Amino acid sequence: METMSEALGLLIGNDRFINPLVVTSLCDLREEIAAELGRRSTGSETAIHEAPRLHPVSSARA
């Protein structure tokens, strides 16, 4: 999972080449992975389900 999170970080870092909706989905996925890793590190097996957060994505391309 840590490797997946790092890979998502690299993809998100190149967001100008990726559709803004895909970037939003990648950000959401990265947050979910981080939360799961946090639960695993604390030994908690119960997941708290939250509404997914939407990330503002700039439509401006450089």
Short mmCIF file of C-alpha atoms in Angstrom, two decimals:
data_model
loop_
_atom_site.label_atom_id
_atom_site.label_comp_id
_atom_site.label_asym_id
_atom_site.label_seq_id
_atom_site.Cartn_x
_atom_site.Cartn_y
_atom_site.Cartn_z
CA MET A 1 0.00 0.00 0.00
CA GLU A 2 2.86 2.36 0.72
CA THR A 3 4.21 1.80 -2.78
CA MET A 4 0.76 2.50 -4.25
CA SER A 5 0.59 5.75 -2.30
CA GLU A 6 4.03 6.80 -3.56
CA ALA A 7 3.05 5.98 -7.15
CA LEU A 8 -0.13 8.01 -6.81
CA GLY A 9 1.94 10.90 -5.49
CA LEU A 10 4.10 10.78 -8.62
CA LEU A 11 1.05 10.72 -10.87
CA ILE A 12 -0.57 13.60 -9.00
CA GLY A 13 2.71 15.55 -9.31
CA ASN A 14 2.30 15.37 -13.09
CA ASP A 15 -1.32 16.51 -13.04
CA ARG A 16 -0.97 18.83 -16.00
CA PHE A 17 -0.85 15.74 -18.23
CA ILE A 18 -3.87 14.05 -16.62
CA ASN A 19 -7.61 14.79 -16.91
CA PRO A 20 -8.73 16.84 -13.85
CA LEU A 21 -11.40 14.27 -12.95
CA VAL A 22 -8.78 11.54 -12.88
CA VAL A 23 -6.55 13.68 -10.64
CA THR A 24 -9.47 14.10 -8.24
CA SER A 25 -10.00 10.34 -8.15
CA LEU A 26 -6.29 9.76 -7.57
CA CYS A 27 -6.30 12.20 -4.66
CA ASP A 28 -9.28 10.42 -3.12
CA LEU A 29 -7.62 7.05 -3.55
CA ARG A 30 -4.39 8.31 -1.98
CA GLU A 31 -6.32 9.60 1.04
CA GLU A 32 -8.07 6.26 1.44
CA ILE A 33 -4.74 4.42 1.29
CA ALA A 34 -3.24 6.80 3.87
CA ALA A 35 -6.22 6.22 6.18
CA GLU A 36 -5.90 2.45 5.80
CA LEU A 37 -2.18 2.58 6.51
CA GLY A 38 -2.96 4.69 9.58
CA ARG A 39 -5.51 2.14 10.80
CA ARG A 40 -3.04 -0.69 10.25
CA SER A 41 -0.28 1.11 12.12
CA THR A 42 -2.53 1.65 15.15
CA GLY A 43 -3.81 -1.91 15.01
CA SER A 44 -7.41 -0.76 14.66
CA GLU A 45 -9.48 -3.06 12.48
CA THR A 46 -12.61 -0.89 12.52
CA ALA A 47 -12.93 1.55 9.67
CA ILE A 48 -14.69 4.86 10.02
CA HIS A 49 -16.57 5.51 6.81
CA GLU A 50 -16.68 9.15 5.80
CA ALA A 51 -18.21 10.82 2.81
CA PRO A 52 -15.56 11.15 0.11
CA ARG A 53 -13.97 14.57 -0.09
CA LEU A 54 -13.86 16.33 -3.40
CA HIS A 55 -10.65 18.09 -4.26
CA PRO A 56 -10.69 21.33 -6.17
CA VAL A 57 -8.86 20.80 -9.43
CA SER A 58 -7.64 23.62 -11.58
CA SER A 59 -8.68 23.34 -15.18
CA ALA A 60 -5.87 25.67 -16.25
CA ARG A 61 -3.17 23.87 -18.20
CA ALA A 62 0.38 25.21 -18.41
#
